[in-house]
Short mmCIF file of C-alpha atoms in Angstrom, two decimals:
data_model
loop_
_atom_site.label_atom_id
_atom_site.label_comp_id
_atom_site.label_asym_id
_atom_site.label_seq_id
_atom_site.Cartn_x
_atom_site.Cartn_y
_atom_site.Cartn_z
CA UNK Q 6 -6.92 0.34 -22.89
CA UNK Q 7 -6.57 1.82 -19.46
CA UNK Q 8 -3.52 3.62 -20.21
CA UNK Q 9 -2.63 7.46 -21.52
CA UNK Q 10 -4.46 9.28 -18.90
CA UNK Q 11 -3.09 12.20 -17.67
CA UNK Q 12 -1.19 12.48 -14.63
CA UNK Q 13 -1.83 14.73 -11.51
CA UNK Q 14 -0.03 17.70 -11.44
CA UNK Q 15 -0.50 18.51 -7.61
CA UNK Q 16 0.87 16.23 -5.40
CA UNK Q 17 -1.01 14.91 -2.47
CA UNK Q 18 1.22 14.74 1.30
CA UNK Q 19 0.54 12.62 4.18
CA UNK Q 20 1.06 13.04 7.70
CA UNK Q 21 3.96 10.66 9.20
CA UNK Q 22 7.43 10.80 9.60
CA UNK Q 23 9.36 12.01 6.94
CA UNK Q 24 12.72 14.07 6.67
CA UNK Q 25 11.29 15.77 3.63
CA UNK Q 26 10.35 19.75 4.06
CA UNK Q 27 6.77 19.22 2.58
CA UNK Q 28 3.86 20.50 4.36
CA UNK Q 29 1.89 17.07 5.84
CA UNK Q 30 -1.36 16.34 4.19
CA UNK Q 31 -4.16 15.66 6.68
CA UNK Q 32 -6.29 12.48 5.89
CA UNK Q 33 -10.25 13.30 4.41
CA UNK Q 34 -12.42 11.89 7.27
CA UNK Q 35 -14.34 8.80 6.20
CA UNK Q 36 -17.72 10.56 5.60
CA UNK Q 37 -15.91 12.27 3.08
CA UNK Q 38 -14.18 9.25 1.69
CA UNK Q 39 -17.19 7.83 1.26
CA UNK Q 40 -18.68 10.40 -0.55
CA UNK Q 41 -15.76 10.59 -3.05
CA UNK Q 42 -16.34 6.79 -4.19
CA UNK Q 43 -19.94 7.34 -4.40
CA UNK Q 44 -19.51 10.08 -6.86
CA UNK Q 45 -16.93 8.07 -8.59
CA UNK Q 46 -19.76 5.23 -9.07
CA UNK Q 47 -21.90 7.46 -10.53
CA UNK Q 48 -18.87 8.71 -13.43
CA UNK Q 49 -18.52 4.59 -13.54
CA UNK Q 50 -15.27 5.05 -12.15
CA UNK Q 51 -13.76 2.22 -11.13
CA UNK Q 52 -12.12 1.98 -7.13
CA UNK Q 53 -8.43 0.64 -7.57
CA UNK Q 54 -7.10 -0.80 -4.39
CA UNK Q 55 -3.51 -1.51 -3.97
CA UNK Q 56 -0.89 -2.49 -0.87
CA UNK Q 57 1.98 -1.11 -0.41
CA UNK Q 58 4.20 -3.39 1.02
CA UNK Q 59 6.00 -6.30 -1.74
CA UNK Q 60 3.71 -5.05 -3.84
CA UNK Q 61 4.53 -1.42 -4.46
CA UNK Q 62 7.33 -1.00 -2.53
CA UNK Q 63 10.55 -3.60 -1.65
CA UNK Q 64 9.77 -3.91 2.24
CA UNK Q 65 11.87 -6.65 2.13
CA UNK Q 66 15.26 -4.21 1.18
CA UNK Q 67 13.98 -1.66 3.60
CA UNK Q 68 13.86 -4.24 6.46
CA UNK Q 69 17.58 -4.57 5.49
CA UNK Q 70 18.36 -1.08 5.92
CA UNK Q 71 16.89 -0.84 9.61
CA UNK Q 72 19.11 -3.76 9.95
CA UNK Q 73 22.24 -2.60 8.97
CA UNK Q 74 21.82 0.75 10.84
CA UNK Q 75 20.91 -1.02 13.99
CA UNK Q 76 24.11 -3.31 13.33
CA UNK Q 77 25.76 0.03 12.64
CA UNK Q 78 25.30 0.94 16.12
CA UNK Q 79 25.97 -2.09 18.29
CA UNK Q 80 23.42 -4.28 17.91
CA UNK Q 81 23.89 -8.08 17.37
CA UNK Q 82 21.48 -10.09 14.61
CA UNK Q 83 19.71 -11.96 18.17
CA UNK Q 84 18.89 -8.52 19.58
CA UNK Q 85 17.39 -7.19 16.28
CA UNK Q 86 15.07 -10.43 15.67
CA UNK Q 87 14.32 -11.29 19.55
CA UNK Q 88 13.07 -7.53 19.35
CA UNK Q 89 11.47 -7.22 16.51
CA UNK Q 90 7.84 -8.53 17.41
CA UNK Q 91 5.60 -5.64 18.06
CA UNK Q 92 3.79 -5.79 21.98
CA UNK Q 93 0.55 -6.86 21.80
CA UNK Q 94 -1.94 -4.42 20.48
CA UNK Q 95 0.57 -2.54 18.95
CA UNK Q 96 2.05 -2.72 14.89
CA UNK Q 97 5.42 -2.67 14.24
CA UNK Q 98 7.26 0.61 13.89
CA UNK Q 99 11.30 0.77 13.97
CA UNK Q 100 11.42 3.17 16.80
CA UNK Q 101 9.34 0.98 19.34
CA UNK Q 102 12.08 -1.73 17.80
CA UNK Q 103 14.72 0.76 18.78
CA UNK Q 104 13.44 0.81 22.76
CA UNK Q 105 13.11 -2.86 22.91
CA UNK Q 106 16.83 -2.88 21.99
CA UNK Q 107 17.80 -0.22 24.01
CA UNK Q 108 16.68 1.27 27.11
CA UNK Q 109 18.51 4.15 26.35
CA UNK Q 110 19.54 4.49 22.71
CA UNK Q 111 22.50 5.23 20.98
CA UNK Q 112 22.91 8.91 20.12
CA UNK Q 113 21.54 9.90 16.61
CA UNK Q 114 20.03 6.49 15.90
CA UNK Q 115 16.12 7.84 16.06
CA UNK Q 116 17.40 10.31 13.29
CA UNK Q 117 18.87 8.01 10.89
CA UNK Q 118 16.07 5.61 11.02
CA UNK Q 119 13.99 8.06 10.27
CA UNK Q 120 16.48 9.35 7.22
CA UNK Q 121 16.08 6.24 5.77
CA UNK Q 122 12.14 6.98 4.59
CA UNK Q 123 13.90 9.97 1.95
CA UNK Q 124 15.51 7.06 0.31
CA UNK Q 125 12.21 5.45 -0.40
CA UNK Q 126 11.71 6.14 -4.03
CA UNK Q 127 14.41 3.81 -4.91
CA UNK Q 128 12.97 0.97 -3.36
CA UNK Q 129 9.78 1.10 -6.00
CA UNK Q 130 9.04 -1.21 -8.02
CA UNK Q 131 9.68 0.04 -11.28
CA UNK Q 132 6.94 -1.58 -12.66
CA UNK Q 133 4.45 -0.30 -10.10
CA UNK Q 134 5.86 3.62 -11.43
CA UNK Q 135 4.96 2.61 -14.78
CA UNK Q 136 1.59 0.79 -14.31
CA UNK Q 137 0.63 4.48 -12.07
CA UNK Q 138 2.00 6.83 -14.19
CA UNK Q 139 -0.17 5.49 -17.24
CA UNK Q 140 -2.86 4.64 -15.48
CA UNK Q 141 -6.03 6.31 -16.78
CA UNK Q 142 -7.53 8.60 -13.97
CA UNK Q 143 -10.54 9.22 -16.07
CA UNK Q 144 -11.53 5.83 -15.28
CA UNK Q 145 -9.73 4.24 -12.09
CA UNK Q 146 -9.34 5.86 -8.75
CA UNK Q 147 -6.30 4.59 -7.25
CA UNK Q 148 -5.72 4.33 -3.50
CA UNK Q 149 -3.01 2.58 -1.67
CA UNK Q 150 -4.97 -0.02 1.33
CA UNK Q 151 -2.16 -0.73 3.59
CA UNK Q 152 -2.12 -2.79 6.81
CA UNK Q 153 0.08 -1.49 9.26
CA UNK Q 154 1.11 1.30 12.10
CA UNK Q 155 -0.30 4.88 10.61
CA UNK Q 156 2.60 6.83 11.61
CA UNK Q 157 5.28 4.13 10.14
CA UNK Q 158 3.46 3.47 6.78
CA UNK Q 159 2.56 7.30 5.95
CA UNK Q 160 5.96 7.86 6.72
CA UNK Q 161 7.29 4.94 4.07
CA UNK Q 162 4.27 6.01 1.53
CA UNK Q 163 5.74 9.67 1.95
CA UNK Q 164 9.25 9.19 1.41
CA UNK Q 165 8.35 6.96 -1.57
CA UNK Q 166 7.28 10.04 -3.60
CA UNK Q 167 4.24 7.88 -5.14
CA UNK Q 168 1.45 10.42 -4.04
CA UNK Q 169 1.42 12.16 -6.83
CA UNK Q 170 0.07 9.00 -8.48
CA UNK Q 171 -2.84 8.35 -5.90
CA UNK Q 172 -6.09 9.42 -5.07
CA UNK Q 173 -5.53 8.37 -1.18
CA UNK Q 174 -3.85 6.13 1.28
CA UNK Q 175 -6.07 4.32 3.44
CA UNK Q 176 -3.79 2.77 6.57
CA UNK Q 177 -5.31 -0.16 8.56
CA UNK Q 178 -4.94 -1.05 11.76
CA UNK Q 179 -7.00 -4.05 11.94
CA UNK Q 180 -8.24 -6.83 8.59
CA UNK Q 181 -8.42 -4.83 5.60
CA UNK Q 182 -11.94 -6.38 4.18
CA UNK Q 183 -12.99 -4.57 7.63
CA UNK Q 184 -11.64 -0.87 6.76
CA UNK Q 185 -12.43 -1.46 3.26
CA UNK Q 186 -16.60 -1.75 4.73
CA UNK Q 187 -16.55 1.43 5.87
CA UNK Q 188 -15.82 3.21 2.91
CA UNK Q 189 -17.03 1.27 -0.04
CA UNK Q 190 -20.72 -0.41 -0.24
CA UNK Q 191 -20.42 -4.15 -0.12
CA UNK Q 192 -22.32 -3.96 -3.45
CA UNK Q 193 -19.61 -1.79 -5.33
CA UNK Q 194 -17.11 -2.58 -8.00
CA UNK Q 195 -13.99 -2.26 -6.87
CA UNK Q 196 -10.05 -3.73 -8.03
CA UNK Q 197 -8.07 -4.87 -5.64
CA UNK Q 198 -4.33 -6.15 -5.93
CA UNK Q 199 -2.40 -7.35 -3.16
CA UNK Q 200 0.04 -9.96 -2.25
CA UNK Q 201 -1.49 -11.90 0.40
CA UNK Q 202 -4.01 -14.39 -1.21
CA UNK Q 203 -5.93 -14.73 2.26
CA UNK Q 204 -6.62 -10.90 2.07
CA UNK Q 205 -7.79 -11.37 -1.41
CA UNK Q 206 -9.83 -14.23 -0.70
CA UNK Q 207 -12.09 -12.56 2.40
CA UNK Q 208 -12.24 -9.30 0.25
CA UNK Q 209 -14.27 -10.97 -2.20
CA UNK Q 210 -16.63 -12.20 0.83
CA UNK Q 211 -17.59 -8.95 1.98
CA UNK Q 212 -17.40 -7.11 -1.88
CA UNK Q 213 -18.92 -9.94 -4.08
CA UNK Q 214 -17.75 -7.61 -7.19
CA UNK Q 215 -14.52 -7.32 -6.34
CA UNK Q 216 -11.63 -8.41 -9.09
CA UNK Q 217 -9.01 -9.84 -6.91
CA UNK Q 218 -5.57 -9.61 -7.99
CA UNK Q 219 -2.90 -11.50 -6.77
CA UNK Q 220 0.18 -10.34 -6.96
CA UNK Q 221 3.15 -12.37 -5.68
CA UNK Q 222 6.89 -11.44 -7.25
CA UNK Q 223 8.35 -14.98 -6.18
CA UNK Q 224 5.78 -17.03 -8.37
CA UNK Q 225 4.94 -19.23 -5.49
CA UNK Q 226 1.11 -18.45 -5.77
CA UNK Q 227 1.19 -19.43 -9.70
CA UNK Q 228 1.80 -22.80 -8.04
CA UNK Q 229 -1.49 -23.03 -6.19
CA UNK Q 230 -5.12 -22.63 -7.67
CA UNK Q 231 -7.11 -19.88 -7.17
CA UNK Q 232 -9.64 -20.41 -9.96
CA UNK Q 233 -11.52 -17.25 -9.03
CA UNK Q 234 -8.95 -14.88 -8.79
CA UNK Q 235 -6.12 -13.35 -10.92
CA UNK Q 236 -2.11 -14.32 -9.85
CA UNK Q 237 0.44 -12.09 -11.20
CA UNK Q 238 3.69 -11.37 -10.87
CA UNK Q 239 4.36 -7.89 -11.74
CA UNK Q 240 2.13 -4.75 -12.76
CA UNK Q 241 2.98 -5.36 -16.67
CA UNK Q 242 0.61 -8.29 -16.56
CA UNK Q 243 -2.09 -5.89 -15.84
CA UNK Q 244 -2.41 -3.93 -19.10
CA UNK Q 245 -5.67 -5.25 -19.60
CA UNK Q 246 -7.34 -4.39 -16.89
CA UNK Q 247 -11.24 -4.44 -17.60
CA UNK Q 248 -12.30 -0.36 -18.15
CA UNK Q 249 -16.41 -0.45 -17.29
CA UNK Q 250 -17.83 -1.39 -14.61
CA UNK Q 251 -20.44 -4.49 -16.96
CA UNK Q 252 -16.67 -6.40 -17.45
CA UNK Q 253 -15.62 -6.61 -14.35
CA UNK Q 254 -15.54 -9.46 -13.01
CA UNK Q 255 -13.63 -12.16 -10.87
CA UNK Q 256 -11.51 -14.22 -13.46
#
């Protein structure tokens, strides 16, 4: 079994936003990142991918809480979603939303956004908690692969508290399969579980040993086939993850 390893007892920190008084962790460059999933080839450790975003962590109950503070302070539901699209060439972060709102904001409102990223560790999944906290570290090297503005989702990851269960947080600004190139060989055996099939799907194009998981909380995906790749709903169907890098293998 994967399970009974034993946790990290230092905590890694990320740079973002955060209302916590931790000292920020500065991100390893690539070179280095590189060389840390070499090594862990040559232990036969396996790389364990996973998003953040409705996979990890409810985005979908944190988008309400932006909404409800913007509502808080004036704004009307057609403001919030007429503003909510992120300029071109940009990701979305809530105080860029806050600008498009307002030209000058309400007082305080910057500051309570930003509040809301403490909070984080309730929004969890509580099976995601569980599935880290016995995951064996002897043997996987988990790292969250998010998609999103650097400052915003180091900020979220932060607040969350779920660094102490990581190896590292890569953020992506562009297709993950890209990032994901530049620091593990296309030839390398790797896990990764997210919740958008299509990211799944190209993964495996550019990693041909990858073990895509997908992990969708609604069910919908169960609906559709994806003979080559796993669908699951939560991280208790994942107990069985293979250990050695002979058994994995796209199922």
């Amino acid at each position: 079994m994967f399970l009974k390893g034993r946790p990290r007892t230092q905590p890694q920190l990320i740079r973002g936003i955060s209302t916590s008084s931790r000292r920020p962790f500065r991100p390893f460059p690539q070179t280095f990142l590189a060389k840390v999933f070499f090594f862990a080839t040559l232990r036969k450790m396996i790389p364990l991918f996973l998003d953040f975003d409705d996979t990890l962590f409810d985005t979908q109950a944190f988008k309400v809480w932006i909404r409800e503070c913007l509502i808080s302070h004036g704004a009307t539901p057609q403001q919030i979603d007429g503003a909510y699209a992120p300029k071109p060439g940009t990701l979305y972060h809530p105080l860029r939303h806050i600008h498009a709102i307002w030209e000058t904001p309400p007082a305080g409102i910057e500051k309570e956004v930003q509040s809301l990223y403490a909070r984080g560790a309730s929004l969890l999944f509580p099976d995601a908690i569980t599935f880290l906290k016995d995951l064996d570290r002897s043997t996987y090297t988990p790292t969250i692969l998010t998609l999103g503005d650097d400052e915003f989702q180091r900020a979220k990851i932060d607040g969350s508290g779920i660094l102490n269960h990581l190896s590292d947080v890569l953020v992506c600004q562009e297709d993950k399969w890209k990032v994901l190139g530049n620091h593990v060989s296309p030839g390398t055996p790797l896990i990764l579980v997210d919740d958008k099939p299509d990211t799944i799907v190209m993964v495996a194009k550019t990693h041909p040993k990858s073990y895509g998981v997908i992990l969708d909380r609604s069910a919908r995906e169960r609906r559709r086939n994806y003979p080559l790749f796993r669908v699951v709903t939560n991280f208790d169907e994942l107990r069985d993850l293979p250990l050695r890098f002979p058994e994995l293998r796209r199922k």
